[in-house]
Amino acid sequence: MRKTVIAGNWKMNMTAAKTGEFIKALAPEVASMNNADIVLCVPFTDIAAAVEAANGTNIAIGAQNVHFKENGAYTGEISAEMLVESGVKYVIVGHSERRQYFGETDITVNLRAKAAINAGLTAIICVGETLEMREQGITAEIVAMQTKVALMGISAEQLKKVIIAYEPVWAIGTGKVATAEQANEVCAIIRNVVAELYSKADADELTIQYGGSMNAGNAEALLAMSDVDGGLIGGASLKVTDFTAIVKAAQ
Ligand code: PEP
């Protein structure tokens, strides 16, 4: 059985001081919820505080990006080894905001995913179409291509350290959520692509999340879908009550 993973993406929000408070408030609320893995992907500067506050809880800490080189003259970048040493277990790779604002391409997403996995991290690889692409009727092709490039050179064994997050760009931070059927349809397309690349058994094991304006009100319907194995949650992960409700919906 594949894992359900509920991951928050704090983006560029929360200071280290607020991080400790947030996790101390969240931890008792979700302590008994063991049907989903719970992850908070926090800004780099919040990692130390997050790891300390989450110690001994069922909350794992993730980062929001990783560089693809092991070390070297890459001013401002953070390596996978640095993340591992700081206690991070997951890292988001190829979020659409990084593709849109920071020149991320399918190729760099692949390089980052491999660097993360080789260091022992679980890579949450984001794929998803823009509104224009959806209206053009090419969602399946776009998402299939992003998935195929992201997984280049990743073995079936390494696939166990991969989560794919289907995040339609038009639904991120817009309040426009995909219907449960739309989310499930594309997650199933991704699973079929993975089955072709690897095997049906490997694809059946892969956690595929939906992300895009998931909140306390719509999480249950989305998470009930057969191919949706969790959520990547932006805005609603910044409030303890909302994030707790989403984790609860995964039960
Ligand atoms: C995200 O940042 O991955 C995301 C899904 O954001 P939001 O939930 O705010 O749409």
CSV table of C-alpha atoms and ligand atoms in Angstrom, one decimal:
chain,number,residue,atom,x,y,z
A,1,MET,CA,0.0,0.0,0.0
A,2,ARG,CA,1.3,3.4,-0.9
A,3,LYS,CA,1.7,6.1,1.7
A,4,THR,CA,-0.5,9.2,2.1
A,5,VAL,CA,1.7,12.2,2.6
A,6,ILE,CA,0.3,15.6,3.7
A,7,ALA,CA,3.0,18.2,3.2
A,8,GLY,CA,2.9,21.9,3.9
A,9,ASN,CA,4.8,24.4,1.7
A,10,TRP,CA,5.3,27.5,3.7
A,11,LYS,CA,6.9,29.3,0.8
A,12,MET,CA,8.6,32.6,1.9
A,13,ASN,CA,6.6,32.8,5.1
A,14,MET,CA,7.3,32.4,8.9
A,15,THR,CA,10.4,33.4,10.8
A,16,ALA,CA,12.4,30.9,12.9
A,17,ALA,CA,10.7,32.2,16.1
A,18,LYS,CA,7.2,31.7,14.7
A,19,THR,CA,8.2,28.2,13.4
A,20,GLY,CA,8.9,26.9,16.9
A,21,GLU,CA,5.5,28.3,18.1
A,22,PHE,CA,3.6,26.8,15.1
A,23,ILE,CA,5.1,23.3,15.5
A,24,LYS,CA,4.5,23.3,19.2
A,25,ALA,CA,0.9,24.1,18.6
A,26,LEU,CA,0.5,21.7,15.7
A,27,ALA,CA,2.2,18.6,17.3
A,28,PRO,CA,-0.4,17.7,19.9
A,29,GLU,CA,-3.2,18.2,17.4
A,30,VAL,CA,-1.8,15.6,15.0
A,31,ALA,CA,-0.1,13.3,17.4
A,32,SER,CA,-2.6,10.5,17.1
A,33,MET,CA,-3.0,10.8,13.3
A,34,ASN,CA,-0.9,8.0,11.9
A,35,ASN,CA,-2.6,7.3,8.5
A,36,ALA,CA,-0.6,9.9,6.8
A,37,ASP,CA,3.0,11.1,6.9
A,38,ILE,CA,3.1,14.7,7.9
A,39,VAL,CA,5.7,17.1,6.5
A,40,LEU,CA,6.4,20.8,6.8
A,41,CYS,CA,8.6,22.3,4.0
A,42,VAL,CA,10.0,25.4,5.6
A,43,PRO,CA,12.3,28.2,4.5
A,44,PHE,CA,16.0,27.3,4.9
A,45,THR,CA,16.5,29.8,7.8
A,46,ASP,CA,13.6,28.0,9.7
A,47,ILE,CA,15.0,24.5,9.4
A,48,ALA,CA,17.0,24.4,12.6
A,49,ALA,CA,14.1,25.7,14.7
A,50,ALA,CA,11.6,23.4,12.9
A,51,VAL,CA,13.8,20.3,13.4
A,52,GLU,CA,14.2,21.1,17.1
A,53,ALA,CA,10.5,21.7,17.6
A,54,ALA,CA,9.5,18.6,15.7
A,55,ASN,CA,11.9,16.3,17.5
A,56,GLY,CA,9.9,13.4,19.1
A,57,THR,CA,6.7,14.2,17.1
A,58,ASN,CA,5.3,12.6,14.0
A,59,ILE,CA,6.1,15.8,11.9
A,60,ALA,CA,9.0,15.6,9.5
A,61,ILE,CA,10.7,18.6,8.1
A,62,GLY,CA,11.4,19.4,4.5
A,63,ALA,CA,13.0,22.1,2.5
A,64,GLN,CA,11.7,23.9,-0.6
A,65,ASN,CA,14.7,23.6,-3.0
A,66,VAL,CA,18.1,22.0,-3.3
A,67,HIS,CA,21.0,22.7,-5.6
A,68,PHE,CA,22.1,19.9,-7.9
A,69,LYS,CA,25.9,20.1,-7.2
A,70,GLU,CA,27.5,18.6,-4.2
A,71,ASN,CA,29.4,21.7,-3.3
A,72,GLY,CA,31.4,24.5,-5.0
A,73,ALA,CA,31.2,28.1,-6.2
A,74,TYR,CA,27.4,28.5,-6.3
A,75,THR,CA,26.8,31.5,-4.1
A,76,GLY,CA,23.5,31.5,-2.3
A,77,GLU,CA,22.7,27.8,-3.0
A,78,ILE,CA,22.2,25.0,-0.5
A,79,SER,CA,23.3,21.4,-1.2
A,80,ALA,CA,21.5,18.1,-0.4
A,81,GLU,CA,24.3,17.2,2.1
A,82,MET,CA,23.7,20.4,4.0
A,83,LEU,CA,20.0,19.7,4.2
A,84,VAL,CA,20.5,16.1,5.4
A,85,GLU,CA,22.9,17.3,8.1
A,86,SER,CA,20.4,19.8,9.3
A,87,GLY,CA,17.8,17.1,9.8
A,88,VAL,CA,15.7,17.6,6.7
A,89,LYS,CA,14.0,14.5,5.2
A,90,TYR,CA,12.1,15.8,2.3
A,91,VAL,CA,12.7,18.5,-0.3
A,92,ILE,CA,10.3,20.1,-2.9
A,93,VAL,CA,11.8,20.1,-6.4
A,94,GLY,CA,10.5,22.0,-9.4
A,95,HIS,CA,7.7,24.0,-7.7
A,96,SER,CA,5.9,26.0,-10.3
A,97,GLU,CA,6.9,29.2,-8.6
A,98,ARG,CA,10.6,28.2,-9.1
A,99,ARG,CA,9.8,27.4,-12.7
A,100,GLN,CA,8.0,30.7,-13.2
A,101,TYR,CA,10.3,33.1,-11.3
A,102,PHE,CA,13.7,31.4,-11.1
A,103,GLY,CA,14.2,29.8,-14.5
A,104,GLU,CA,13.7,26.2,-13.3
A,105,THR,CA,13.4,23.8,-16.3
A,106,ASP,CA,12.5,20.2,-16.6
A,107,ILE,CA,16.2,19.4,-16.8
A,108,THR,CA,17.2,21.3,-13.7
A,109,VAL,CA,14.3,19.6,-11.9
A,110,ASN,CA,15.7,16.3,-12.9
A,111,LEU,CA,19.2,17.2,-11.7
A,112,ARG,CA,17.9,18.5,-8.4
A,113,ALA,CA,15.7,15.4,-7.8
A,114,LYS,CA,18.7,13.1,-8.4
A,115,ALA,CA,20.9,15.2,-6.1
A,116,ALA,CA,18.3,15.0,-3.4
A,117,ILE,CA,17.7,11.2,-3.8
A,118,ASN,CA,21.4,10.4,-3.9
A,119,ALA,CA,21.8,12.2,-0.6
A,120,GLY,CA,19.0,10.2,1.0
A,121,LEU,CA,16.2,12.8,0.8
A,122,THR,CA,12.7,12.2,-0.5
A,123,ALA,CA,12.1,14.5,-3.5
A,124,ILE,CA,8.6,15.9,-3.9
A,125,ILE,CA,8.7,16.6,-7.6
A,126,CYS,CA,6.1,19.1,-8.8
A,127,VAL,CA,4.4,18.9,-12.2
A,128,GLY,CA,1.4,20.7,-13.6
A,129,GLU,CA,0.0,22.6,-16.5
A,130,THR,CA,-0.8,26.3,-16.8
A,131,LEU,CA,-4.4,27.5,-17.5
A,132,GLU,CA,-3.4,28.2,-21.2
A,133,MET,CA,-2.2,24.6,-21.6
A,134,ARG,CA,-5.3,23.2,-20.0
A,135,GLU,CA,-7.5,25.3,-22.3
A,136,GLN,CA,-5.4,24.1,-25.3
A,137,GLY,CA,-6.2,20.5,-24.2
A,138,ILE,CA,-2.6,19.5,-23.7
A,139,THR,CA,-2.6,18.8,-19.9
A,140,ALA,CA,-1.9,15.1,-20.3
A,141,GLU,CA,1.1,15.6,-22.7
A,142,ILE,CA,2.6,18.4,-20.6
A,143,VAL,CA,2.3,16.5,-17.3
A,144,ALA,CA,3.6,13.3,-18.9
A,145,MET,CA,6.6,15.1,-20.4
A,146,GLN,CA,7.4,16.9,-17.1
A,147,THR,CA,7.2,13.5,-15.3
A,148,LYS,CA,9.3,11.7,-17.8
A,149,VAL,CA,12.1,14.3,-17.8
A,150,ALA,CA,12.0,14.6,-14.0
A,151,LEU,CA,12.6,10.8,-13.7
A,152,MET,CA,15.4,10.5,-16.2
A,153,GLY,CA,18.2,8.4,-14.7
A,154,ILE,CA,16.2,7.5,-11.5
A,155,SER,CA,16.1,3.8,-10.9
A,156,ALA,CA,13.1,1.8,-9.7
A,157,GLU,CA,14.9,1.5,-6.3
A,158,GLN,CA,15.4,5.2,-6.2
A,159,LEU,CA,11.7,5.8,-7.1
A,160,LYS,CA,10.9,4.8,-3.6
A,161,LYS,CA,12.4,8.2,-2.6
A,162,VAL,CA,10.1,10.1,-5.0
A,163,ILE,CA,6.7,11.7,-4.4
A,164,ILE,CA,5.1,13.4,-7.4
A,165,ALA,CA,2.9,16.4,-6.6
A,166,TYR,CA,0.4,17.3,-9.4
A,167,GLU,CA,-0.1,21.0,-9.0
A,168,PRO,CA,-2.1,22.7,-11.8
A,169,VAL,CA,-0.5,26.1,-11.9
A,170,TRP,CA,-3.9,27.8,-12.3
A,171,ALA,CA,-4.9,26.4,-8.9
A,172,ILE,CA,-1.9,27.5,-6.9
A,173,GLY,CA,-2.6,30.4,-4.5
A,174,THR,CA,-5.6,31.4,-6.6
A,175,GLY,CA,-8.4,29.8,-4.6
A,176,LYS,CA,-9.4,28.0,-7.8
A,177,VAL,CA,-9.2,24.3,-6.8
A,178,ALA,CA,-9.3,21.5,-9.3
A,179,THR,CA,-12.4,19.3,-8.9
A,180,ALA,CA,-11.7,16.0,-7.3
A,181,GLU,CA,-12.3,14.3,-10.6
A,182,GLN,CA,-9.9,16.6,-12.5
A,183,ALA,CA,-7.2,16.0,-9.8
A,184,ASN,CA,-7.8,12.3,-9.9
A,185,GLU,CA,-7.7,12.1,-13.7
A,186,VAL,CA,-4.3,13.8,-13.9
A,187,CYS,CA,-2.8,11.8,-11.0
A,188,ALA,CA,-3.9,8.6,-12.8
A,189,ILE,CA,-2.2,9.9,-16.0
A,190,ILE,CA,1.0,10.4,-14.0
A,191,ARG,CA,0.7,6.9,-12.5
A,192,ASN,CA,0.2,5.4,-16.0
A,193,VAL,CA,3.3,7.2,-17.2
A,194,VAL,CA,5.3,5.8,-14.3
A,195,ALA,CA,3.9,2.4,-15.0
A,196,GLU,CA,5.2,2.6,-18.6
A,197,LEU,CA,8.6,3.9,-17.4
A,198,TYR,CA,9.0,1.4,-14.6
A,199,SER,CA,6.3,-1.2,-13.9
A,200,LYS,CA,2.7,-1.3,-12.7
A,201,ALA,CA,3.9,-2.5,-9.3
A,202,ASP,CA,6.3,0.5,-9.0
A,203,ALA,CA,3.6,2.9,-10.1
A,204,ASP,CA,1.1,1.5,-7.6
A,205,GLU,CA,3.6,2.2,-4.8
A,206,LEU,CA,4.2,5.8,-5.8
A,207,THR,CA,2.7,8.5,-3.7
A,208,ILE,CA,1.1,11.2,-6.0
A,209,GLN,CA,-0.2,14.3,-4.2
A,210,TYR,CA,-2.5,16.9,-5.4
A,211,GLY,CA,-1.7,20.6,-4.7
A,212,GLY,CA,-3.5,23.8,-5.5
A,213,SER,CA,-5.7,25.7,-3.1
A,214,MET,CA,-6.4,22.5,-1.0
A,215,ASN,CA,-8.0,23.6,2.3
A,216,ALA,CA,-10.0,22.4,5.2
A,217,GLY,CA,-13.2,22.5,3.2
A,218,ASN,CA,-12.2,20.6,0.1
A,219,ALA,CA,-9.5,18.2,1.3
A,220,GLU,CA,-11.7,15.3,2.2
A,221,ALA,CA,-13.2,15.1,-1.4
A,222,LEU,CA,-9.8,15.4,-3.0
A,223,LEU,CA,-8.1,12.9,-0.7
A,224,ALA,CA,-10.9,10.4,-1.1
A,225,MET,CA,-10.0,9.9,-4.8
A,226,SER,CA,-8.3,6.7,-5.7
A,227,ASP,CA,-5.2,8.2,-7.3
A,228,VAL,CA,-4.7,11.1,-5.0
A,229,ASP,CA,-2.4,10.0,-2.2
A,230,GLY,CA,-2.0,13.2,-0.2
A,231,GLY,CA,-1.6,16.9,-0.6
A,232,LEU,CA,1.0,19.6,-1.0
A,233,ILE,CA,-0.5,22.6,0.7
A,234,GLY,CA,0.5,26.2,0.5
A,235,GLY,CA,-1.7,28.8,2.1
A,236,ALA,CA,-3.7,26.5,4.4
A,237,SER,CA,-0.4,25.0,5.9
A,238,LEU,CA,0.2,28.4,7.6
A,239,LYS,CA,-2.7,28.0,10.0
A,240,VAL,CA,-2.6,25.2,12.6
A,241,THR,CA,-6.4,24.7,12.5
A,242,ASP,CA,-6.5,24.4,8.7
A,243,PHE,CA,-3.5,22.2,8.4
A,244,THR,CA,-4.8,19.9,11.2
A,245,ALA,CA,-8.2,19.6,9.4
A,246,ILE,CA,-6.4,18.6,6.2
A,247,VAL,CA,-4.4,15.9,8.1
A,248,LYS,CA,-7.6,14.8,9.7
A,249,ALA,CA,-9.3,14.6,6.3
A,250,ALA,CA,-6.6,12.1,5.2
A,251,GLN,CA,-7.6,9.7,8.0
B,1,PEP,C1,1.8,25.1,-3.2
B,1,PEP,O1,2.5,26.1,-2.9
B,1,PEP,O2,2.3,24.1,-3.5
B,1,PEP,C2,0.3,25.3,-3.2
B,1,PEP,C3,-0.4,24.3,-3.5
B,1,PEP,O3,-0.2,26.5,-2.7
B,1,PEP,P1,-1.7,26.8,-2.3
B,1,PEP,O4,-2.2,25.6,-1.5
B,1,PEP,O5,-1.6,28.1,-1.6
B,1,PEP,O6,-2.5,26.9,-3.6
